[in-house]
Amino acid sequence: MSRPLHGMLHHIELWVPDLHRALASLGWLLEALGYALFQSWEGGRSWRLGPTYLVIEQSPALTAEEHDRCRPGLNHLAFHVEGATTVEKLMADAAQHGWHLMFPERHPYAGGGQHYAAYLENDDGFEVELVAINSPERQ
C-alpha cells in the first residue's frame, strides 16, 4: 500500500437503507474496480484500494429510508476507469447488479464531448460515474 499524500481522501462512508441490495450493487462495482474487501461486520462492509477505503453501512441511526442525490449531501461518486472499452463492459455488466444507465440518449458523452463516461444509478438512488482515463473525443 502506498503512503497517503496530504489532503488525499481517507475514506467515504455511505449509509444505505438495505445492506444486501447495496452489497449486490455497490459491493459488486467496488470489486470490479479493483477494491478489495477490507472489513466486514453485521451491519456493513468496507473495501480498500490503496490508502483509501469505502464503507457501506446500514446504520440503525438512519433518519430516512431512501437516498435522494438531489438533496444537500452526496450527489454521486466518480471513479477512474481504464478506458472506453472498460467503461462499456462495466456498464453492460452493471445491469445484472441493480444498476441502470442514466441519460441513455447522451451516453457516453453526457458530461460533454471530451468526457467519456457512464452514469449509473442503483435501485436505492445512489449514482456513480465511471470515467474513462483515456477519453476518446466525440467525432
mmCIF file of C-alpha atoms in Angstrom:
data_model
loop_
_atom_site.group_PDB
_atom_site.id
_atom_site.type_symbol
_atom_site.label_atom_id
_atom_site.label_comp_id
_atom_site.label_asym_id
_atom_site.label_seq_id
_atom_site.Cartn_x
_atom_site.Cartn_y
_atom_site.Cartn_z
ATOM 1 C CA MET A 1 0.000 0.000 0.000
ATOM 2 C CA SER A 2 1.352 3.431 -0.913
ATOM 3 C CA ARG A 3 1.709 6.160 1.679
ATOM 4 C CA PRO A 4 -1.179 8.648 1.577
ATOM 5 C CA LEU A 5 -0.449 12.182 0.454
ATOM 6 C CA HIS A 6 -1.529 15.203 2.482
ATOM 7 C CA GLY A 7 -5.113 16.025 1.551
ATOM 8 C CA MET A 8 -5.958 12.657 -0.003
ATOM 9 C CA LEU A 9 -9.292 11.164 0.825
ATOM 10 C CA HIS A 10 -9.057 8.775 3.782
ATOM 11 C CA HIS A 11 -12.460 7.096 3.465
ATOM 12 C CA ILE A 12 -16.060 7.569 2.422
ATOM 13 C CA GLU A 13 -18.924 6.130 4.437
ATOM 14 C CA LEU A 14 -22.269 5.565 2.732
ATOM 15 C CA TRP A 15 -25.296 4.780 4.834
ATOM 16 C CA VAL A 16 -27.696 2.597 2.883
ATOM 17 C CA PRO A 17 -31.311 1.577 3.561
ATOM 18 C CA ASP A 18 -30.733 -2.084 2.629
ATOM 19 C CA LEU A 19 -27.307 -3.656 3.106
ATOM 20 C CA HIS A 20 -27.998 -6.709 0.946
ATOM 21 C CA ARG A 21 -29.101 -4.567 -2.036
ATOM 22 C CA ALA A 22 -26.059 -2.332 -1.535
ATOM 23 C CA LEU A 23 -23.710 -5.319 -1.434
ATOM 24 C CA ALA A 24 -25.209 -6.610 -4.690
ATOM 25 C CA SER A 25 -24.743 -3.281 -6.492
ATOM 26 C CA LEU A 26 -22.069 -1.184 -4.761
ATOM 27 C CA GLY A 27 -20.086 -4.157 -3.467
ATOM 28 C CA TRP A 28 -20.007 -5.728 -6.915
ATOM 29 C CA LEU A 29 -18.899 -2.441 -8.509
ATOM 30 C CA LEU A 30 -16.125 -1.787 -5.994
ATOM 31 C CA GLU A 31 -14.692 -5.270 -6.546
ATOM 32 C CA ALA A 32 -14.988 -4.863 -10.338
ATOM 33 C CA LEU A 33 -12.971 -1.636 -9.994
ATOM 34 C CA GLY A 34 -10.205 -3.393 -8.067
ATOM 35 C CA TYR A 35 -11.172 -2.651 -4.462
ATOM 36 C CA ALA A 36 -10.542 -5.489 -2.009
ATOM 37 C CA LEU A 37 -12.809 -6.365 0.892
ATOM 38 C CA PHE A 38 -11.212 -4.721 3.936
ATOM 39 C CA GLN A 39 -13.624 -5.101 6.872
ATOM 40 C CA SER A 40 -16.877 -6.949 7.455
ATOM 41 C CA TRP A 41 -19.406 -6.728 10.296
ATOM 42 C CA GLU A 42 -23.100 -7.459 10.730
ATOM 43 C CA GLY A 43 -24.261 -4.031 9.571
ATOM 44 C CA GLY A 44 -21.693 -3.229 6.915
ATOM 45 C CA ARG A 45 -18.586 -3.791 4.840
ATOM 46 C CA SER A 46 -15.624 -1.771 3.654
ATOM 47 C CA TRP A 47 -13.394 -2.097 0.612
ATOM 48 C CA ARG A 48 -9.891 -0.663 0.172
ATOM 49 C CA LEU A 49 -7.934 0.489 -2.854
ATOM 50 C CA GLY A 50 -4.523 1.879 -1.960
ATOM 51 C CA PRO A 51 -4.761 4.072 1.116
ATOM 52 C CA THR A 52 -8.460 4.892 0.618
ATOM 53 C CA TYR A 53 -11.414 2.816 1.679
ATOM 54 C CA LEU A 54 -15.163 2.991 1.166
ATOM 55 C CA VAL A 55 -17.682 1.884 3.795
ATOM 56 C CA ILE A 56 -21.229 0.712 3.143
ATOM 57 C CA GLU A 57 -23.310 0.512 6.295
ATOM 58 C CA GLN A 58 -26.949 0.000 7.189
ATOM 59 C CA SER A 59 -26.909 2.076 10.352
ATOM 60 C CA PRO A 60 -29.658 1.850 12.977
ATOM 61 C CA ALA A 61 -29.331 5.654 13.242
ATOM 62 C CA LEU A 62 -30.734 6.273 9.698
ATOM 63 C CA THR A 63 -33.368 9.018 9.701
ATOM 64 C CA ALA A 64 -34.820 8.247 6.238
ATOM 65 C CA GLU A 65 -35.488 5.143 4.174
ATOM 66 C CA GLU A 66 -34.153 6.419 0.850
ATOM 67 C CA HIS A 67 -31.241 8.345 -0.606
ATOM 68 C CA ASP A 68 -32.027 11.441 -2.646
ATOM 69 C CA ARG A 69 -29.000 12.577 -4.632
ATOM 70 C CA CYS A 70 -30.694 15.912 -5.347
ATOM 71 C CA ARG A 71 -30.831 16.913 -1.671
ATOM 72 C CA PRO A 72 -27.886 18.537 0.091
ATOM 73 C CA GLY A 73 -25.133 15.994 0.659
ATOM 74 C CA LEU A 74 -23.671 13.389 -1.619
ATOM 75 C CA ASN A 75 -24.751 13.632 -5.248
ATOM 76 C CA HIS A 76 -22.537 10.900 -6.710
ATOM 77 C CA LEU A 77 -19.198 9.117 -6.653
ATOM 78 C CA ALA A 78 -16.971 9.235 -9.737
ATOM 79 C CA PHE A 79 -14.348 6.584 -10.440
ATOM 80 C CA HIS A 80 -11.489 6.500 -12.938
ATOM 81 C CA VAL A 81 -11.818 3.545 -15.335
ATOM 82 C CA GLU A 82 -9.006 2.305 -17.588
ATOM 83 C CA GLY A 83 -10.629 3.225 -20.899
ATOM 84 C CA ALA A 84 -13.771 3.371 -23.028
ATOM 85 C CA THR A 85 -13.878 -0.407 -23.538
ATOM 86 C CA THR A 86 -13.827 -0.974 -19.774
ATOM 87 C CA VAL A 87 -16.495 1.686 -19.232
ATOM 88 C CA GLU A 88 -18.753 -0.144 -21.716
ATOM 89 C CA LYS A 89 -18.071 -3.575 -20.186
ATOM 90 C CA LEU A 90 -18.786 -2.357 -16.659
ATOM 91 C CA MET A 91 -21.942 -0.602 -17.856
ATOM 92 C CA ALA A 92 -23.190 -3.769 -19.561
ATOM 93 C CA ASP A 93 -22.399 -5.955 -16.533
ATOM 94 C CA ALA A 94 -23.880 -3.400 -14.106
ATOM 95 C CA ALA A 95 -27.420 -4.073 -15.311
ATOM 96 C CA GLN A 96 -27.203 -7.535 -13.710
ATOM 97 C CA HIS A 97 -26.249 -5.945 -10.369
ATOM 98 C CA GLY A 98 -29.031 -3.430 -9.824
ATOM 99 C CA TRP A 99 -27.654 -0.500 -11.855
ATOM 100 C CA HIS A 100 -29.499 1.493 -14.532
ATOM 101 C CA LEU A 101 -27.923 3.742 -17.158
ATOM 102 C CA MET A 102 -28.785 7.406 -16.690
ATOM 103 C CA PHE A 103 -29.030 9.769 -19.675
ATOM 104 C CA PRO A 104 -29.029 6.909 -22.241
ATOM 105 C CA GLU A 105 -29.795 9.310 -25.097
ATOM 106 C CA ARG A 106 -26.488 11.118 -24.424
ATOM 107 C CA HIS A 107 -24.318 8.123 -23.454
ATOM 108 C CA PRO A 108 -21.288 8.046 -23.380
ATOM 109 C CA TYR A 109 -20.843 11.824 -23.682
ATOM 110 C CA ALA A 110 -23.472 13.014 -21.176
ATOM 111 C CA GLY A 111 -20.691 15.003 -19.475
ATOM 112 C CA GLY A 112 -19.532 16.648 -22.718
ATOM 113 C CA GLY A 113 -17.726 15.742 -25.927
ATOM 114 C CA GLN A 114 -14.351 15.184 -24.244
ATOM 115 C CA HIS A 115 -15.693 13.234 -21.260
ATOM 116 C CA TYR A 116 -16.349 9.535 -21.977
ATOM 117 C CA ALA A 117 -18.320 8.151 -19.039
ATOM 118 C CA ALA A 118 -21.222 6.003 -17.919
ATOM 119 C CA TYR A 119 -23.613 7.483 -15.378
ATOM 120 C CA LEU A 120 -25.332 4.731 -13.406
ATOM 121 C CA GLU A 121 -27.969 4.766 -10.664
ATOM 122 C CA ASN A 122 -28.849 1.812 -8.435
ATOM 123 C CA ASP A 123 -32.245 0.857 -7.021
ATOM 124 C CA ASP A 124 -31.563 2.903 -3.861
ATOM 125 C CA GLY A 125 -30.872 6.098 -5.816
ATOM 126 C CA PHE A 126 -27.074 6.172 -5.475
ATOM 127 C CA GLU A 127 -25.288 7.454 -8.573
ATOM 128 C CA VAL A 128 -21.831 6.553 -9.792
ATOM 129 C CA GLU A 129 -19.909 7.935 -12.728
ATOM 130 C CA LEU A 130 -17.393 5.681 -14.470
ATOM 131 C CA VAL A 131 -14.942 7.958 -16.293
ATOM 132 C CA ALA A 132 -12.538 6.674 -18.948
ATOM 133 C CA ILE A 133 -8.972 7.685 -18.113
ATOM 134 C CA ASN A 134 -8.117 7.928 -21.801
ATOM 135 C CA SER A 135 -11.279 9.524 -23.130
ATOM 136 C CA PRO A 136 -11.814 9.249 -26.884
ATOM 137 C CA GLU A 137 -13.310 12.534 -28.105
ATOM 138 C CA ARG A 138 -16.723 12.550 -29.718
ATOM 139 C CA GLN A 139 -16.402 12.523 -33.509
#
